[in-house]
């Protein structure tokens, strides 16, 4: 843990509308996959701390669900209300924030996120993501000028989180906004979440990636067992025995997740296991089950028992 003179460390909220690449940016800065990703909006459901350590500082990146406009209790599910609280709660006690937007696009969701940041009174750095997708680079400058008009940013950085382009200047800017203090976590720590939590998220990532448009939002994952055993004939090696329950809301959804002859569930488990072994550095034996719990996503008590709590 670094204590060198001039070292800076602090918390940075990573904020934006759904599906602009916030989790991809956190993973790129941390240098490891600590937050799950998919092409679907609202893949991230929990606040998650990604720890990015550098020679001269440490950024504690608070990855959040995308901020979306409240629909009112009559129409918004308990899950959506919880995600909005998690996203807005991430602004409490941070030293700065990164507003992530998509290059070439600014819409009402971006305005909502910007207004939330200005209300919080923290320095805001704009990260214009996915610039690699802009074929006509000459169109980028007018877009940046348009976005800056009438808004206050401490800095603006065009980046590609996926291709890890433009990240060094962004890191330099963020570190300058952090207080001078020793590192808050050890250099080899990458997140504040447990392996048990990350295992559940990696299973849920495969649900987001492999299922139809609406079904992933009716699913969640609970890790029922997580046991570490020494591997025979492998000094220092371990086997993680993990049991994961995939919760759905209806019997018809259960059949879809399992797939014909169990093929889809096996594929979900196989892909998730591969990701776990890569992240944890251990062999993994993963068992998965699908169970029905009607209306779990709109039941505050059920959400708490399934790990959704402030």
Coordinates of C-alpha atoms in Angstrom, one line a residue:
X1 CA 0.0 0.0 0.0
X2 CA 1.6 3.2 -1.2
X3 CA 2.3 6.1 1.2
X4 CA 4.7 8.1 -1.0
X5 CA 4.6 11.9 -0.9
X6 CA 2.2 13.5 -3.4
X7 CA 0.2 10.3 -3.7
X8 CA -3.5 10.9 -4.3
X9 CA -6.4 8.6 -3.6
X10 CA -10.2 9.1 -3.5
X11 CA -13.6 8.0 -4.7
X12 CA -15.0 8.6 -8.2
X13 CA -18.6 7.9 -9.1
X14 CA -19.0 6.6 -12.7
X15 CA -22.4 7.9 -13.8
X16 CA -24.5 7.9 -17.0
X17 CA -27.6 6.7 -18.6
X18 CA -28.0 3.0 -19.2
X19 CA -25.7 1.2 -21.7
X20 CA -23.1 3.9 -22.4
X21 CA -20.1 1.7 -21.2
X22 CA -19.7 2.6 -17.6
X23 CA -18.9 -0.9 -16.5
X24 CA -16.5 -1.4 -19.5
X25 CA -14.7 1.8 -18.4
X26 CA -14.4 0.6 -14.8
X27 CA -13.0 -2.8 -15.9
X28 CA -10.5 -1.1 -18.3
X29 CA -9.2 1.2 -15.5
X30 CA -9.0 -1.5 -12.9
X31 CA -7.3 -3.9 -15.4
X32 CA -9.6 -6.8 -14.5
X33 CA -13.3 -7.8 -14.9
X34 CA -15.0 -6.7 -11.7
X35 CA -18.2 -5.5 -13.3
X36 CA -20.3 -7.5 -15.7
X37 CA -21.1 -6.2 -19.1
X38 CA -23.6 -6.8 -21.9
X39 CA -25.2 -5.0 -24.8
X40 CA -28.5 -4.6 -22.8
X41 CA -29.4 -1.6 -20.7
X42 CA -29.4 -1.8 -17.0
X43 CA -27.0 -4.8 -16.8
X44 CA -25.5 -3.3 -13.7
X45 CA -27.9 -3.5 -10.7
X46 CA -25.6 -3.0 -7.7
X47 CA -23.1 -0.3 -6.7
X48 CA -19.7 -1.9 -7.1
X49 CA -16.3 -0.5 -6.2
X50 CA -13.5 -1.0 -8.7
X51 CA -10.0 -0.3 -7.3
X52 CA -7.6 1.1 -9.9
X53 CA -4.1 1.5 -8.5
X54 CA -1.3 3.5 -10.2
X55 CA 2.2 4.6 -9.3
X56 CA 1.1 8.0 -8.2
X57 CA -2.4 7.4 -7.0
X58 CA -5.5 5.2 -6.5
X59 CA -9.0 5.7 -7.9
X60 CA -11.9 4.0 -6.2
X61 CA -14.4 3.8 -9.0
X62 CA -18.0 3.5 -8.0
X63 CA -19.8 1.7 -10.8
X64 CA -23.6 2.2 -10.7
X65 CA -26.8 1.3 -12.4
X66 CA -27.7 3.8 -15.1
X67 CA -29.7 6.7 -13.9
X68 CA -33.2 6.8 -15.5
X69 CA -36.2 9.0 -14.8
X70 CA -38.5 7.8 -12.1
X71 CA -41.7 6.5 -13.5
X72 CA -43.6 6.9 -10.2
X73 CA -44.6 4.1 -7.8
X74 CA -47.6 3.2 -9.8
X75 CA -45.6 2.1 -12.8
X76 CA -42.0 1.6 -11.7
X77 CA -41.1 -1.8 -10.2
X78 CA -39.4 -2.1 -6.9
X79 CA -36.2 -3.2 -8.8
X80 CA -36.2 0.0 -10.9
X81 CA -36.7 2.2 -7.8
X82 CA -33.9 0.4 -6.0
X83 CA -31.5 0.8 -9.0
X84 CA -32.2 4.5 -9.1
X85 CA -31.6 4.9 -5.4
X86 CA -28.3 2.9 -5.8
X87 CA -27.2 5.2 -8.7
X88 CA -28.0 8.4 -6.9
X89 CA -26.6 7.2 -3.6
X90 CA -23.3 6.6 -5.2
X91 CA -22.8 10.4 -5.3
X92 CA -22.6 10.6 -1.6
X93 CA -19.1 11.2 -0.3
X94 CA -17.3 11.0 -3.6
X95 CA -14.4 13.4 -4.5
X96 CA -15.3 13.6 -8.2
X97 CA -17.5 12.0 -10.9
X98 CA -17.2 10.8 -14.4
X99 CA -20.2 11.4 -16.6
X100 CA -20.0 8.8 -19.4
X101 CA -21.8 9.5 -22.6
X102 CA -21.9 8.0 -26.1
X103 CA -19.9 9.8 -28.8
X104 CA -22.3 11.6 -31.2
X105 CA -25.3 11.4 -29.0
X106 CA -26.7 13.4 -26.1
X107 CA -30.3 12.8 -25.0
X108 CA -32.7 13.3 -22.1
X109 CA -31.0 10.5 -20.1
X110 CA -27.7 12.3 -20.4
X111 CA -29.3 15.5 -19.2
X112 CA -30.8 13.7 -16.3
X113 CA -27.5 12.3 -15.2
X114 CA -25.7 15.7 -15.6
X115 CA -28.4 17.4 -13.5
X116 CA -27.9 14.8 -10.8
X117 CA -24.2 15.4 -10.7
X118 CA -24.5 19.2 -10.6
X119 CA -27.0 18.9 -7.7
X120 CA -24.4 16.8 -5.9
X121 CA -21.9 19.6 -6.2
X122 CA -18.9 17.4 -7.1
X123 CA -16.3 18.1 -9.9
X124 CA -17.5 16.4 -13.1
X125 CA -15.3 15.0 -15.8
X126 CA -17.0 14.2 -19.1
X127 CA -15.9 10.9 -20.8
X128 CA -17.1 10.7 -24.4
X129 CA -17.0 7.0 -25.0
X130 CA -17.0 4.9 -28.1
X131 CA -15.2 7.5 -30.2
X132 CA -13.8 4.6 -32.2
X133 CA -17.3 4.1 -33.7
X134 CA -17.3 7.7 -35.2
X135 CA -16.2 7.2 -38.8
X136 CA -16.1 10.9 -39.6
X137 CA -13.8 12.3 -36.9
X138 CA -14.4 15.8 -38.1
X139 CA -18.0 15.5 -36.7
X140 CA -16.6 15.0 -33.2
X141 CA -15.4 18.5 -32.5
X142 CA -18.8 20.2 -33.3
X143 CA -20.5 17.6 -31.0
X144 CA -18.1 18.3 -28.2
X145 CA -18.8 22.0 -28.6
X146 CA -22.5 21.4 -28.5
X147 CA -22.3 19.3 -25.4
X148 CA -20.2 21.9 -23.6
X149 CA -22.5 24.7 -24.4
X150 CA -24.2 25.9 -21.2
X151 CA -22.7 23.1 -19.1
X152 CA -19.7 23.0 -16.8
X153 CA -17.1 20.2 -16.9
X154 CA -13.7 20.2 -15.2
X155 CA -12.4 18.4 -18.2
X156 CA -13.6 16.5 -21.4
X157 CA -11.9 13.4 -22.6
X158 CA -12.8 11.4 -25.8
X159 CA -12.1 7.7 -25.1
X160 CA -12.8 4.2 -26.2
X161 CA -13.2 2.1 -23.0
X162 CA -13.5 -1.1 -25.0
X163 CA -10.2 -0.5 -26.9
X164 CA -8.6 1.3 -23.9
X165 CA -7.8 4.4 -25.9
X166 CA -7.6 7.8 -24.3
X167 CA -7.6 6.5 -20.7
X168 CA -4.2 7.8 -19.5
X169 CA -5.2 11.5 -19.8
X170 CA -8.5 10.7 -18.1
X171 CA -6.7 9.0 -15.2
X172 CA -4.3 12.0 -14.9
X173 CA -7.2 14.4 -14.7
X174 CA -9.1 12.3 -12.1
X175 CA -6.0 11.9 -9.9
X176 CA -5.5 15.6 -9.8
X177 CA -9.0 16.0 -8.4
X178 CA -8.3 13.5 -5.6
X179 CA -7.0 14.5 -2.1
X180 CA -3.4 13.9 -1.2
X181 CA -3.5 10.8 1.0
X182 CA -2.1 7.2 1.2
X183 CA -3.7 4.4 -0.8
X184 CA -7.0 3.2 0.8
X185 CA -6.6 -0.4 -0.4
X186 CA -3.7 -2.7 -1.1
X187 CA -2.2 -2.6 -4.6
X188 CA -3.5 -6.1 -5.4
X189 CA -7.1 -5.5 -4.4
X190 CA -9.4 -4.8 -7.3
X191 CA -12.9 -4.6 -5.7
X192 CA -14.7 -4.4 -2.4
X193 CA -17.0 -7.2 -3.4
X194 CA -16.6 -10.9 -2.3
X195 CA -15.9 -13.8 -4.7
X196 CA -19.3 -15.1 -3.8
X197 CA -21.0 -11.8 -5.0
X198 CA -18.9 -11.8 -8.2
X199 CA -19.8 -15.4 -8.9
X200 CA -23.5 -14.5 -8.9
X201 CA -22.9 -11.6 -11.2
X202 CA -21.0 -13.7 -13.7
X203 CA -23.9 -16.1 -13.9
X204 CA -26.3 -13.2 -14.3
X205 CA -24.1 -11.8 -17.1
X206 CA -24.7 -14.9 -19.1
X207 CA -28.4 -14.6 -18.6
X208 CA -28.2 -11.0 -19.9
X209 CA -26.2 -12.2 -22.9
X210 CA -28.0 -15.4 -23.9
X211 CA -31.7 -14.8 -23.2
X212 CA -34.4 -12.9 -25.2
X213 CA -35.0 -9.2 -24.9
X214 CA -37.2 -9.0 -21.8
X215 CA -36.5 -12.3 -19.9
X216 CA -33.2 -11.2 -18.3
X217 CA -34.9 -8.5 -16.3
X218 CA -37.1 -11.1 -14.7
X219 CA -34.2 -13.1 -13.5
X220 CA -31.7 -12.8 -10.7
X221 CA -29.0 -15.1 -9.2
X222 CA -28.5 -16.2 -5.6
X223 CA -25.3 -18.1 -4.6
X224 CA -26.5 -20.8 -2.4
X225 CA -23.2 -22.4 -1.6
X226 CA -19.5 -21.4 -2.0
X227 CA -16.9 -23.8 -0.7
X228 CA -13.2 -23.7 -1.2
X229 CA -11.3 -27.1 -1.2
X230 CA -7.6 -27.9 -1.7
X231 CA -6.8 -29.5 -5.0
X232 CA -5.2 -32.9 -4.8
X233 CA -1.7 -33.1 -6.2
X234 CA -1.6 -29.4 -6.8
X235 CA 0.2 -27.6 -4.0
X236 CA -1.5 -24.3 -3.2
X237 CA -4.3 -24.9 -5.7
X238 CA -7.9 -24.8 -4.9
X239 CA -11.2 -25.9 -6.2
X240 CA -14.3 -23.7 -5.7
X241 CA -17.5 -25.6 -5.5
X242 CA -20.3 -23.1 -6.2
X243 CA -24.0 -23.6 -6.2
X244 CA -26.1 -20.9 -8.0
X245 CA -29.9 -20.5 -8.1
X246 CA -31.4 -18.6 -11.0
X247 CA -34.7 -17.1 -9.9
X248 CA -37.4 -16.4 -12.4
X249 CA -41.0 -15.1 -11.9
X250 CA -43.0 -17.7 -13.9
X251 CA -42.9 -21.4 -14.9
X252 CA -42.7 -20.4 -18.6
X253 CA -39.6 -18.4 -17.9
X254 CA -38.0 -21.4 -16.1
X255 CA -38.5 -23.6 -19.2
X256 CA -36.8 -20.9 -21.4
X257 CA -33.8 -20.6 -19.1
X258 CA -33.3 -24.3 -19.0
X259 CA -33.8 -24.8 -22.7
X260 CA -34.5 -27.9 -24.7
X261 CA -32.9 -30.9 -22.9
X262 CA -31.1 -28.4 -20.6
X263 CA -28.9 -27.1 -23.3
X264 CA -29.2 -23.4 -22.5
X265 CA -28.7 -23.8 -18.8
X266 CA -25.5 -25.9 -19.5
X267 CA -24.3 -23.2 -21.8
X268 CA -24.9 -20.5 -19.3
X269 CA -23.1 -22.5 -16.6
X270 CA -20.2 -23.3 -18.8
X271 CA -19.6 -19.7 -19.9
X272 CA -20.0 -18.4 -16.4
X273 CA -17.6 -21.1 -15.0
X274 CA -14.9 -20.1 -17.6
X275 CA -15.2 -16.4 -16.5
X276 CA -15.0 -17.4 -12.8
X277 CA -11.8 -19.4 -13.4
X278 CA -10.2 -16.5 -15.2
X279 CA -11.1 -14.0 -12.5
X280 CA -10.5 -16.1 -9.4
X281 CA -7.4 -18.0 -10.7
X282 CA -8.9 -21.3 -9.4
X283 CA -10.6 -24.3 -10.8
X284 CA -14.4 -24.0 -10.4
X285 CA -17.1 -26.7 -10.2
X286 CA -20.4 -24.8 -10.8
X287 CA -23.9 -26.2 -10.3
X288 CA -27.0 -24.2 -11.4
X289 CA -30.7 -24.6 -10.7
X290 CA -33.7 -22.6 -11.9
X291 CA -36.5 -21.9 -9.4
X292 CA -39.7 -19.8 -9.6
X293 CA -40.5 -17.0 -7.2
X294 CA -43.5 -15.0 -8.4
X295 CA -43.2 -11.2 -8.5
X296 CA -39.7 -11.1 -6.8
X297 CA -38.7 -8.0 -8.8
X298 CA -41.6 -5.9 -7.4
X299 CA -41.3 -7.2 -3.8
X300 CA -39.1 -5.0 -1.5
X301 CA -38.8 -7.9 1.0
X302 CA -37.8 -10.4 -1.7
X303 CA -35.2 -8.0 -3.1
X304 CA -33.6 -7.6 0.3
X305 CA -33.4 -11.4 0.8
X306 CA -31.8 -11.7 -2.7
X307 CA -29.1 -9.2 -1.9
X308 CA -30.6 -5.9 -3.1
X309 CA -30.3 -3.6 -0.1
X310 CA -29.0 -0.1 0.3

